[in-house]
Coordinates of C-alpha atoms in Angstrom, one line a residue:
Chain X
M1 CA -14.6 41.6 1.8
V2 CA -13.2 39.0 4.2
L3 CA -16.4 37.0 4.2
S4 CA -16.6 36.9 0.4
R5 CA -13.0 35.7 0.0
A6 CA -14.0 32.8 2.4
V7 CA -17.1 32.2 0.2
Q8 CA -14.9 32.1 -2.9
R9 CA -12.4 29.8 -1.5
R10 CA -15.3 27.5 -0.3
A11 CA -16.7 27.5 -3.9
L12 CA -13.3 26.5 -5.2
I13 CA -12.9 23.7 -2.7
K14 CA -16.4 22.5 -3.6
A15 CA -15.5 22.3 -7.3
I16 CA -12.5 20.3 -6.4
V17 CA -14.4 18.0 -4.3
H18 CA -17.0 17.5 -7.0
L19 CA -14.2 16.7 -9.5
A20 CA -12.6 14.3 -7.1
A21 CA -15.8 12.6 -6.3
A22 CA -16.7 12.3 -10.2
A23 CA -13.3 11.1 -11.1
P24 CA -13.8 7.4 -10.4
L25 CA -17.0 7.3 -12.3
A26 CA -15.5 9.1 -15.3
L27 CA -12.7 6.7 -15.3
M28 CA -15.2 3.7 -15.1
V29 CA -17.2 5.2 -18.1
S30 CA -14.1 6.0 -20.2
R31 CA -12.6 2.4 -19.5
T32 CA -16.1 0.9 -20.4
L33 CA -16.3 2.7 -23.6
W34 CA -12.7 2.8 -24.9
H35 CA -10.8 0.1 -23.0
P36 CA -13.2 -2.7 -21.9
E37 CA -10.3 -5.0 -21.6
S38 CA -8.8 -2.9 -18.8
L39 CA -11.9 -4.1 -16.7
G40 CA -10.6 -7.6 -16.7
A41 CA -12.2 -10.8 -17.9
N42 CA -15.6 -10.1 -16.0
P43 CA -16.2 -6.3 -16.7
I44 CA -19.7 -6.3 -15.3
A45 CA -18.6 -7.7 -12.0
T46 CA -15.7 -5.3 -11.9
L47 CA -18.2 -2.3 -12.6
I48 CA -20.6 -3.4 -9.9
D49 CA -17.8 -4.0 -7.3
N50 CA -16.0 -0.7 -8.1
L51 CA -19.3 1.3 -7.9
G52 CA -20.3 -0.3 -4.5
L53 CA -16.9 0.3 -3.2
W54 CA -16.9 4.0 -4.3
A55 CA -20.3 4.4 -2.7
L56 CA -18.9 3.0 0.6
R57 CA -15.9 5.1 0.5
L58 CA -17.6 8.3 -0.3
L59 CA -20.1 7.5 2.6
L60 CA -17.2 6.9 4.9
V61 CA -15.7 10.2 3.9
T62 CA -19.0 12.0 4.3
L63 CA -19.3 10.5 7.9
A64 CA -15.7 11.4 8.6
L65 CA -16.5 15.1 8.5
T66 CA -18.0 15.5 11.9
P67 CA -15.1 13.6 13.5
L68 CA -12.8 15.9 11.7
R69 CA -14.7 18.9 12.9
I70 CA -14.3 17.5 16.4
L71 CA -10.6 16.8 16.1
T72 CA -9.7 20.0 14.3
R73 CA -12.2 22.3 16.0
S74 CA -13.2 23.7 12.7
S75 CA -16.7 23.6 11.4
A76 CA -15.6 24.3 7.9
W77 CA -15.6 20.6 6.9
L78 CA -19.4 20.5 7.2
F79 CA -19.8 22.7 4.2
Y80 CA -19.0 19.6 2.0
R81 CA -21.0 17.1 3.7
R82 CA -24.2 17.2 1.6
L83 CA -22.3 17.3 -1.6
L84 CA -20.3 14.2 -0.6
G85 CA -23.3 12.5 0.6
L86 CA -25.1 13.0 -2.7
W87 CA -22.2 11.6 -4.6
A88 CA -22.1 8.5 -2.4
A89 CA -25.9 8.0 -3.0
L90 CA -25.3 8.4 -6.7
Y91 CA -22.6 5.7 -6.6
A92 CA -24.9 3.5 -4.6
L93 CA -27.7 4.0 -7.0
L94 CA -25.5 3.1 -10.0
H95 CA -24.2 0.0 -8.3
L96 CA -28.0 -1.2 -8.0
L97 CA -28.9 -0.2 -11.5
M98 CA -25.8 -1.9 -12.9
Y99 CA -26.9 -5.0 -11.2
V100 CA -30.6 -4.6 -12.1
L101 CA -30.4 -3.4 -15.7
V102 CA -27.2 -4.6 -17.0
D103 CA -26.4 -7.8 -15.1
Q104 CA -29.8 -9.2 -14.5
R105 CA -31.6 -7.3 -17.4
V106 CA -34.5 -6.4 -15.3
D107 CA -35.4 -10.0 -14.5
L108 CA -37.9 -9.0 -11.9
R109 CA -38.5 -12.7 -10.6
V110 CA -34.7 -13.0 -10.0
L111 CA -34.5 -9.6 -8.2
L112 CA -37.6 -10.2 -6.0
E113 CA -36.0 -13.5 -5.1
D114 CA -32.7 -11.9 -4.3
V115 CA -34.2 -9.1 -2.1
I116 CA -36.5 -11.4 -0.2
K117 CA -34.3 -14.7 -0.1
R118 CA -30.8 -13.4 0.3
P119 CA -30.2 -11.3 3.4
W120 CA -27.1 -9.7 2.2
I121 CA -28.9 -8.2 -0.7
T122 CA -32.0 -7.3 1.4
V123 CA -29.4 -5.4 3.7
G124 CA -27.6 -3.6 0.7
F125 CA -31.1 -2.7 -0.8
A126 CA -32.3 -1.2 2.4
A127 CA -29.1 0.9 2.6
I128 CA -29.7 2.3 -0.8
L129 CA -33.4 3.0 -0.1
I130 CA -32.2 5.0 3.0
L131 CA -29.8 6.9 0.8
L132 CA -32.4 7.7 -1.8
A133 CA -34.7 9.0 0.9
L134 CA -31.9 11.3 2.1
T135 CA -31.2 12.4 -1.3
V136 CA -34.8 13.4 -2.0
T137 CA -35.1 15.3 1.2
S138 CA -31.6 16.8 0.9
T139 CA -32.8 20.3 -0.5
E140 CA -33.1 23.3 1.8
A141 CA -36.9 23.5 1.2
M142 CA -37.4 19.9 2.4
R143 CA -35.1 20.7 5.4
R144 CA -37.4 23.6 6.3
R145 CA -40.6 21.7 5.7
L146 CA -39.5 18.6 7.9
R147 CA -38.1 20.8 10.7
K148 CA -37.1 18.5 13.6
N149 CA -38.0 15.4 11.7
W150 CA -35.3 16.2 9.0
Q151 CA -32.4 15.7 11.5
R152 CA -34.0 12.5 12.6
L153 CA -34.4 11.2 9.2
H154 CA -30.9 12.2 8.2
N155 CA -29.5 10.4 11.1
G156 CA -30.3 7.4 8.9
V157 CA -27.0 7.9 7.2
Y158 CA -25.4 6.1 10.1
V159 CA -27.9 3.2 9.6
A160 CA -27.1 3.1 5.7
A161 CA -23.3 3.1 6.4
I162 CA -23.7 0.3 8.7
L163 CA -26.0 -1.7 6.4
G164 CA -23.6 -1.0 3.5
V165 CA -20.5 -2.4 5.2
W166 CA -22.6 -5.3 6.4
H167 CA -23.6 -6.0 2.9
Y168 CA -20.0 -6.0 1.7
L169 CA -18.9 -8.2 4.7
W170 CA -21.6 -10.6 4.0
Q171 CA -21.1 -10.8 0.3
V172 CA -17.5 -12.0 0.5
K173 CA -16.9 -15.7 -0.1
K174 CA -14.0 -16.2 2.3
D175 CA -11.5 -13.3 2.7
L176 CA -13.0 -10.8 5.1
R177 CA -10.0 -8.6 5.2
P178 CA -11.0 -6.1 2.7
P179 CA -14.6 -5.4 4.1
L180 CA -13.1 -5.5 7.7
V181 CA -11.1 -2.5 6.8
Y182 CA -14.3 -0.5 6.1
A183 CA -15.9 -1.9 9.2
V184 CA -12.9 -0.7 11.4
I185 CA -12.9 2.7 9.9
L186 CA -16.7 2.9 10.5
V187 CA -16.2 1.9 14.2
L188 CA -13.5 4.5 14.7
L189 CA -15.6 7.2 13.1
F190 CA -18.3 6.2 15.6
A191 CA -15.9 6.0 18.5
I192 CA -14.7 9.7 17.9
R193 CA -18.2 10.8 18.0
L194 CA -19.1 9.0 21.2
W195 CA -16.0 10.2 22.9
R196 CA -17.0 13.7 21.9
R197 CA -20.4 13.3 23.4
R198 CA -19.0 12.1 26.7
F199 CA -16.8 15.2 26.9
K200 CA -19.4 17.7 25.6
A201 CA -18.3 20.2 28.1
T202 CA -15.8 21.5 25.7
S203 CA -16.9 24.2 23.2
A204 CA -19.4 22.8 20.7
P205 CA -20.5 24.6 17.5
A206 CA -24.3 25.0 18.1
T207 CA -25.6 23.9 14.6
A208 CA -24.1 22.8 11.4
P209 CA -23.8 25.5 8.9
G210 CA -27.0 25.3 6.8
K211 CA -26.2 26.0 3.1
T212 CA -23.8 23.9 1.2
Chain U
M1 CA 35.4 -1.2 -22.0
R2 CA 34.3 -4.8 -23.0
Y3 CA 35.7 -6.2 -26.2
R4 CA 33.6 -8.5 -28.4
R5 CA 35.1 -11.8 -29.2
A6 CA 35.4 -12.6 -32.8
D7 CA 32.8 -15.5 -32.7
E8 CA 30.3 -13.5 -30.7
P9 CA 27.5 -12.0 -32.7
K10 CA 27.0 -8.2 -32.8
G11 CA 23.8 -7.0 -31.0
S12 CA 22.3 -6.1 -34.3
E13 CA 22.8 -9.7 -35.7
I14 CA 20.8 -11.4 -32.9
T15 CA 17.4 -12.3 -34.2
P16 CA 14.7 -10.8 -32.0
E17 CA 12.6 -13.5 -30.2
S18 CA 9.4 -12.3 -31.7
V19 CA 10.9 -12.8 -35.2
W20 CA 12.2 -16.4 -34.6
T21 CA 9.1 -17.5 -32.9
A22 CA 7.2 -16.2 -35.8
R23 CA 9.5 -18.1 -38.2
R24 CA 9.0 -21.3 -36.1
S25 CA 5.3 -21.0 -36.2
V26 CA 5.5 -20.7 -40.0
V27 CA 7.6 -23.7 -40.3
K28 CA 5.2 -25.6 -38.0
S29 CA 2.1 -24.7 -40.0
L30 CA 4.0 -25.8 -43.2
L31 CA 4.7 -29.2 -41.5
G32 CA 0.8 -29.3 -40.7
A33 CA 1.6 -29.1 -36.9
G34 CA -2.1 -29.0 -36.1
A35 CA -2.7 -32.6 -37.3
I36 CA -0.5 -34.6 -35.1
G37 CA 2.2 -32.5 -33.5
A38 CA 1.6 -29.5 -31.2
V39 CA -2.0 -28.1 -31.1
A40 CA -1.9 -25.1 -33.3
T41 CA -2.8 -21.9 -31.6
P42 CA -6.3 -21.1 -32.9
G43 CA -7.5 -17.8 -34.0
W44 CA -9.8 -17.1 -31.2
A45 CA -6.9 -16.9 -28.8
A46 CA -6.4 -13.1 -28.8
G47 CA -3.5 -12.7 -26.3
S48 CA -0.7 -15.1 -27.6
P49 CA -0.2 -18.2 -25.4
T50 CA 3.2 -18.6 -23.9
G51 CA 5.1 -21.6 -22.3
R52 CA 6.5 -24.8 -23.8
I53 CA 4.4 -26.4 -26.5
L54 CA 2.9 -29.8 -25.8
E55 CA 2.4 -32.5 -28.3
A56 CA -1.3 -33.3 -28.1
K57 CA -4.2 -34.3 -30.4
H58 CA -7.4 -32.5 -30.2
N59 CA -10.2 -35.0 -29.1
P60 CA -13.2 -33.9 -31.3
A61 CA -15.6 -35.7 -28.9
Y62 CA -15.3 -32.9 -26.5
G63 CA -16.5 -29.3 -26.7
A64 CA -17.3 -28.7 -30.4
E65 CA -20.2 -26.5 -29.6
D66 CA -18.5 -24.0 -27.4
T67 CA -16.1 -21.3 -28.3
P68 CA -13.1 -21.2 -25.8
N69 CA -12.3 -18.1 -24.0
T70 CA -9.2 -16.2 -24.8
W71 CA -5.8 -17.1 -23.3
D72 CA -5.9 -13.9 -21.6
D73 CA -9.3 -14.5 -20.0
V74 CA -8.4 -18.1 -18.9
T75 CA -5.0 -17.0 -17.4
T76 CA -5.9 -13.7 -15.8
Y77 CA -9.2 -14.5 -14.1
N78 CA -8.6 -17.1 -11.7
N79 CA -9.5 -18.5 -8.2
F80 CA -6.4 -19.9 -6.8
Y81 CA -6.3 -18.7 -3.1
E82 CA -2.7 -20.0 -2.7
F83 CA -1.7 -16.8 -4.6
G84 CA -4.3 -14.4 -3.2
T85 CA -8.1 -14.1 -3.0
D86 CA -8.6 -11.6 -5.8
K87 CA -9.1 -12.9 -9.3
S88 CA -6.2 -11.1 -10.6
D89 CA -3.8 -12.2 -7.9
P90 CA -2.8 -15.6 -9.2
A91 CA -1.6 -14.2 -12.5
R92 CA 0.3 -11.5 -10.5
N93 CA 1.7 -13.7 -7.8
A94 CA 2.2 -17.2 -9.2
G95 CA 5.6 -16.5 -10.5
S96 CA 7.0 -17.7 -7.2
L97 CA 5.8 -21.4 -7.9
R98 CA 8.5 -23.7 -9.2
P99 CA 6.6 -26.3 -11.3
A100 CA 9.8 -28.2 -12.1
P101 CA 11.2 -30.4 -10.6
W102 CA 7.9 -31.8 -9.2
S103 CA 6.9 -35.1 -7.5
V104 CA 3.6 -36.6 -6.7
T105 CA 3.1 -39.0 -3.8
I106 CA 0.5 -41.8 -4.4
A107 CA -0.7 -43.3 -1.0
G108 CA -3.4 -45.3 0.6
E109 CA -5.4 -48.1 -0.7
V110 CA -3.5 -48.6 -3.9
Q111 CA -0.6 -51.0 -5.1
Q112 CA 1.7 -48.5 -6.9
R113 CA 2.6 -46.4 -3.7
G114 CA 5.4 -44.1 -3.5
T115 CA 6.7 -40.7 -4.6
F116 CA 7.2 -40.3 -8.3
A117 CA 8.8 -37.7 -10.4
L118 CA 6.2 -36.1 -12.5
E119 CA 7.8 -37.0 -15.8
D120 CA 7.7 -40.7 -14.8
L121 CA 4.2 -40.4 -13.7
L122 CA 3.1 -38.8 -17.0
K123 CA 5.2 -40.8 -19.4
P124 CA 2.8 -43.6 -20.2
H125 CA -0.1 -41.1 -21.0
P126 CA -0.6 -39.8 -24.5
L127 CA -1.8 -36.3 -24.2
E128 CA -5.0 -35.1 -25.8
E129 CA -6.8 -31.7 -26.0
R130 CA -10.4 -31.3 -24.8
I131 CA -12.5 -28.3 -24.7
Y132 CA -14.5 -28.1 -21.4
R133 CA -16.9 -25.7 -19.9
L134 CA -15.8 -24.5 -16.6
R135 CA -18.7 -23.3 -14.2
C136 CA -17.5 -21.6 -11.1
V137 CA -19.6 -21.8 -7.9
E138 CA -19.6 -17.9 -8.0
A139 CA -21.9 -18.1 -11.1
W140 CA -19.5 -17.4 -13.9
S141 CA -18.2 -19.7 -16.5
M142 CA -15.4 -20.2 -19.2
V143 CA -14.7 -22.5 -22.0
I144 CA -11.1 -23.9 -21.8
P145 CA -9.0 -26.1 -24.2
W146 CA -7.2 -28.2 -21.7
V147 CA -4.4 -30.7 -22.6
G148 CA -4.1 -33.8 -20.5
F149 CA -5.2 -37.4 -20.1
P150 CA -8.2 -39.2 -18.6
L151 CA -7.9 -39.6 -14.8
A152 CA -9.2 -43.1 -15.1
D153 CA -6.2 -44.1 -17.1
L154 CA -4.0 -43.0 -14.4
I155 CA -6.0 -44.7 -11.7
K156 CA -6.0 -47.9 -13.6
R157 CA -2.4 -47.8 -13.9
L158 CA -1.9 -47.2 -10.1
Q159 CA -4.0 -50.3 -9.3
P160 CA -6.2 -49.3 -6.4
T161 CA -7.3 -52.0 -4.0
S162 CA -10.9 -53.1 -3.5
K163 CA -11.1 -51.0 -0.4
A164 CA -10.5 -47.8 -2.3
K165 CA -13.9 -45.9 -2.5
F166 CA -12.6 -42.4 -2.8
V167 CA -9.7 -40.5 -4.2
A168 CA -8.3 -37.3 -2.6
F169 CA -6.1 -34.7 -4.4
T170 CA -3.8 -32.5 -2.3
T171 CA -2.3 -29.2 -3.5
L172 CA 1.2 -28.1 -2.6
K173 CA 1.6 -26.5 0.7
D174 CA 4.6 -24.2 0.7
P175 CA 4.1 -20.7 1.9
V176 CA 7.4 -19.6 0.3
Q177 CA 6.2 -20.5 -3.3
M178 CA 2.5 -19.8 -2.4
P179 CA 2.2 -16.3 -0.7
G180 CA -1.5 -16.7 -0.2
Q181 CA -0.9 -19.6 2.3
R182 CA 0.8 -17.1 4.6
G183 CA -2.7 -16.0 5.8
G184 CA -5.2 -18.3 7.3
V185 CA -7.9 -17.8 4.6
L186 CA -8.4 -21.4 4.2
D187 CA -7.1 -24.6 6.0
W188 CA -4.0 -25.4 3.9
P189 CA -3.1 -27.6 2.2
Y190 CA -6.1 -27.5 -0.3
V191 CA -7.7 -30.9 -0.5
E192 CA -10.4 -32.0 -2.9
G193 CA -11.8 -35.4 -3.6
L194 CA -14.0 -37.7 -5.8
R195 CA -15.9 -40.8 -5.1
M196 CA -14.2 -43.6 -7.1
D197 CA -17.0 -44.0 -9.7
E198 CA -16.8 -40.3 -10.3
A199 CA -13.0 -40.3 -10.7
M200 CA -13.2 -43.2 -13.1
H201 CA -15.8 -41.5 -15.3
P202 CA -14.3 -40.8 -18.7
L203 CA -15.0 -37.0 -18.4
A204 CA -12.6 -36.7 -15.3
F205 CA -9.4 -35.3 -16.7
M206 CA -5.8 -34.7 -15.5
A207 CA -4.5 -31.6 -17.1
V208 CA -1.0 -30.5 -17.6
G209 CA -1.7 -27.7 -20.1
L210 CA -4.0 -25.5 -21.9
Y211 CA -4.1 -23.9 -25.3
G212 CA -1.3 -26.5 -26.4
R213 CA 1.1 -25.2 -23.9
V214 CA 2.1 -26.3 -20.4
L215 CA -0.1 -25.1 -17.7
P216 CA 0.8 -21.6 -16.6
N217 CA 1.4 -21.4 -12.8
Q218 CA -1.7 -19.5 -12.1
S219 CA -3.8 -22.2 -13.8
G220 CA -2.5 -25.0 -11.5
A221 CA 0.9 -26.0 -13.0
P222 CA 2.3 -28.6 -13.3
L223 CA -0.6 -31.0 -12.8
R224 CA -4.3 -30.3 -12.0
L225 CA -7.7 -32.0 -11.9
V226 CA -10.6 -31.0 -14.3
V227 CA -14.0 -32.2 -13.4
P228 CA -16.2 -30.4 -15.8
W229 CA -19.7 -31.3 -14.3
K230 CA -18.7 -30.0 -10.9
Y231 CA -18.1 -26.4 -9.7
G232 CA -14.5 -25.3 -10.3
F233 CA -13.4 -25.5 -6.8
K234 CA -13.4 -29.4 -7.1
S235 CA -10.7 -29.3 -9.6
A236 CA -7.6 -29.2 -7.4
K237 CA -4.5 -27.6 -8.8
S238 CA -0.7 -28.0 -8.4
I239 CA -1.3 -31.5 -7.1
V240 CA 1.5 -33.2 -4.9
R241 CA -0.4 -36.0 -3.5
I242 CA -3.1 -38.6 -4.4
D243 CA -4.7 -40.7 -1.8
F244 CA -6.9 -43.6 -2.3
L245 CA -9.4 -43.8 0.6
E246 CA -11.9 -46.0 2.1
R247 CA -13.7 -43.1 3.7
P248 CA -14.7 -39.7 2.0
P249 CA -11.8 -37.2 2.6
T250 CA -12.4 -33.9 4.4
T251 CA -12.4 -31.5 1.4
T252 CA -11.2 -27.8 2.0
W253 CA -14.3 -25.7 1.0
A254 CA -16.8 -28.2 2.5
A255 CA -14.9 -28.1 5.8
S256 CA -14.6 -24.4 5.6
N257 CA -18.3 -23.6 5.3
P258 CA -20.3 -26.8 5.0
R259 CA -23.6 -24.8 4.8
E260 CA -22.5 -23.4 1.5
Y261 CA -20.2 -26.0 -0.1
G262 CA -20.8 -29.8 -0.3
F263 CA -18.6 -32.8 -1.1
F264 CA -20.3 -33.3 -4.4
A265 CA -20.6 -29.8 -5.7
N266 CA -22.2 -30.9 -9.0
V267 CA -23.3 -27.9 -11.1
N268 CA -27.1 -27.6 -10.3
P269 CA -29.4 -24.7 -11.3
A270 CA -32.1 -26.2 -9.1
V271 CA -30.0 -25.8 -5.9
D272 CA -29.0 -22.2 -5.0
H273 CA -26.0 -21.2 -3.1
P274 CA -27.3 -19.8 0.2
R275 CA -26.2 -16.3 -1.0
W276 CA -26.8 -16.2 -4.7
S277 CA -28.8 -18.0 -7.4
Q278 CA -27.2 -20.8 -9.5
K279 CA -29.9 -20.6 -12.1
T280 CA -27.8 -18.5 -14.4
E281 CA -24.2 -17.7 -15.1
R282 CA -22.1 -15.0 -16.7
R283 CA -20.1 -16.4 -19.5
I284 CA -16.7 -14.6 -19.3
G285 CA -15.7 -12.9 -22.5
G286 CA -19.0 -11.7 -23.6
G287 CA -18.3 -8.1 -22.6
V288 CA -20.4 -5.6 -20.7
F289 CA -23.7 -5.9 -22.6
A290 CA -24.1 -9.7 -23.1
P291 CA -26.8 -11.4 -21.2
R292 CA -26.3 -14.1 -18.5
I293 CA -26.9 -17.7 -19.7
Q294 CA -28.9 -20.4 -18.3
T295 CA -26.9 -22.9 -16.1
R296 CA -27.5 -26.5 -17.1
P297 CA -27.7 -29.5 -14.7
F298 CA -24.2 -31.1 -14.5
N299 CA -22.9 -28.1 -16.4
G300 CA -24.5 -29.7 -19.6
Y301 CA -22.6 -33.0 -19.1
T302 CA -25.8 -35.0 -18.4
E303 CA -24.0 -38.2 -19.2
V304 CA -22.9 -38.3 -15.6
A305 CA -26.4 -38.2 -14.1
S306 CA -26.5 -42.0 -13.8
L307 CA -23.7 -41.7 -11.2
Y308 CA -26.2 -39.9 -8.8
S309 CA -29.3 -42.0 -9.4
G310 CA -31.3 -42.3 -6.2
L311 CA -29.3 -39.4 -4.6
D312 CA -31.2 -36.4 -3.3
L313 CA -29.1 -33.7 -5.0
S314 CA -30.7 -30.9 -3.0
R315 CA -29.4 -32.6 0.1
W316 CA -26.1 -33.8 -1.3
F317 CA -25.2 -30.6 -3.0

C-alpha cells in the first residue's frame, strides 16, 4: 500500500512536470495563432529565440536533478529526468525546424552554408544531433540492448548542454550577460558533481531508478 | 471636501482627449492638411502615432515603391543600446531621455564652430518627408517615413574647410538619461562617421521626426542621422556633436569588433557577416509566414555606387 501511494504521487508529479514543460510551447502556439502582435515586430525571431531558450532551460533543469539528488540525498528527483530531457530535446528540435522550415523555407544551400561556414550554427546543430540520438535511444528496450554503451552515449547530454550554451554565447552580437547566466549555472551544476565525486566516501545510491 | 470654483468646469464637462484630438484631425483633413501642412497620418499606420506634429511636405522622389512599416513596428523594435540591448528595451526605457532643451556642438575643420541650440540649428531647414528602407546588419529591415532635411544642406551652411575629409556624429553620453550606458556593453559615447562625399550625397538625411511627428525618444530624438544605403548602426541617434575631421574617426562598432563591423558598412549581399549571411533579410511586418526577401547592393540605392568605384568592397566592408 505504501508503495502504491508513492507510485501514485509520482504519477501526479509527472503529470504536473509534463504540464509545466508543455506550457511555454502552448503559450507560443496560442500567441502565434491568436495574438501574433504579442510576439513583437519580428515574430519568427521571437519564436526561434524562445524555443532555443526553453530548450536550454529544460536541459539545465534536467542536468540539475543529479546535483539535487546529491544535495538533498534523495534519489526521487531522478524519476523525472528522462521526461524533462525529452521535453528539452523537443524544444531544441522545434527551434531548428522553425529556422529551417519557416525562416529559411528549406533553402538547402543556405542551410548547408550555415552549418559548414558558421561555427556557432555548427555547434548548435551538433548539440541537437546529440539530443536526437539520446531521444531515439531513450526507451527501456534501447537501454537494455545497448547495455554499458547506453550510459556512455547518454553522458553526451553534458556535451549537448555545453554546445548549447556555447551556441547561445556565440550568437549574441555584443551583450554577453544573458548567455553568461546559463554558462554560470552549467558550471555550478558541474561543480556540484565534481565535488561529489571527490567525496564519494559518503553514501551513494548505487544506480539511478530505471523506469520513468 | 474640495469646492469647485464657479469658473471651473465640472469633470463631466471636460472633453476627453481622444475626442478633441479626433475633432482636430477632422478639421485638419477639411483644411487639406496633407497637401502642405502636417503630413497626414496614412492608413497603413495601425497604432496611432503620438508626439508633436511636424510641418513637412512628402518628397515623392523617395520611396514610392515600399509600403512603410506601422508606427508600432518602427517604435517598438529598436537597436539603441543606450537604453538596453533587447529590441524592446528602447521603447520601454527611453522615457528618461530629455530631448528638449537640446544643443549640438559643431567642431573641427569647419567655420561655423560652436554650440547651438537645436532650434537655431534647424531653423533654416524646411522639413520634408522621405520614405527610406532601413536594413539592419542583423539581417532584418523596415520601411520608415522619416521627417527631416538633407545632411548636405546642413554641412554647406556650416562651411567646412578644405581639410575636412570626414564627418563624425556623437550620441549623447549621460548614464542618468540613458540607463544602458551604466553597463560597459559598448565604449560610450556612440560615435559614427561618414566620408565627406558620402555625407554630401543627397540621400544622406538628418531626421527630426517620423510619421509626421517628432521623433520618439527610442528612435533617436531629437536629431538623428539616416544613411539608407548603409547598415542601420551607421545612423547615429540623439546627436549632440558633429565633428569635421581630416582623418577617419574611430567609430563605435568598428572599434568594438573590427572583424565583424567596418567603417563603410554599406549594405552588401555579397559580403557576409562572419556569423550570418547578408544575402537575404526579414522584412519586419510580414508576419510569421512571410518569406525572407533578397538583400540588394546598397540596400537598393545603387545611385551611391559611384562613391565607391575602385574600392574593393569585400575588403572595405
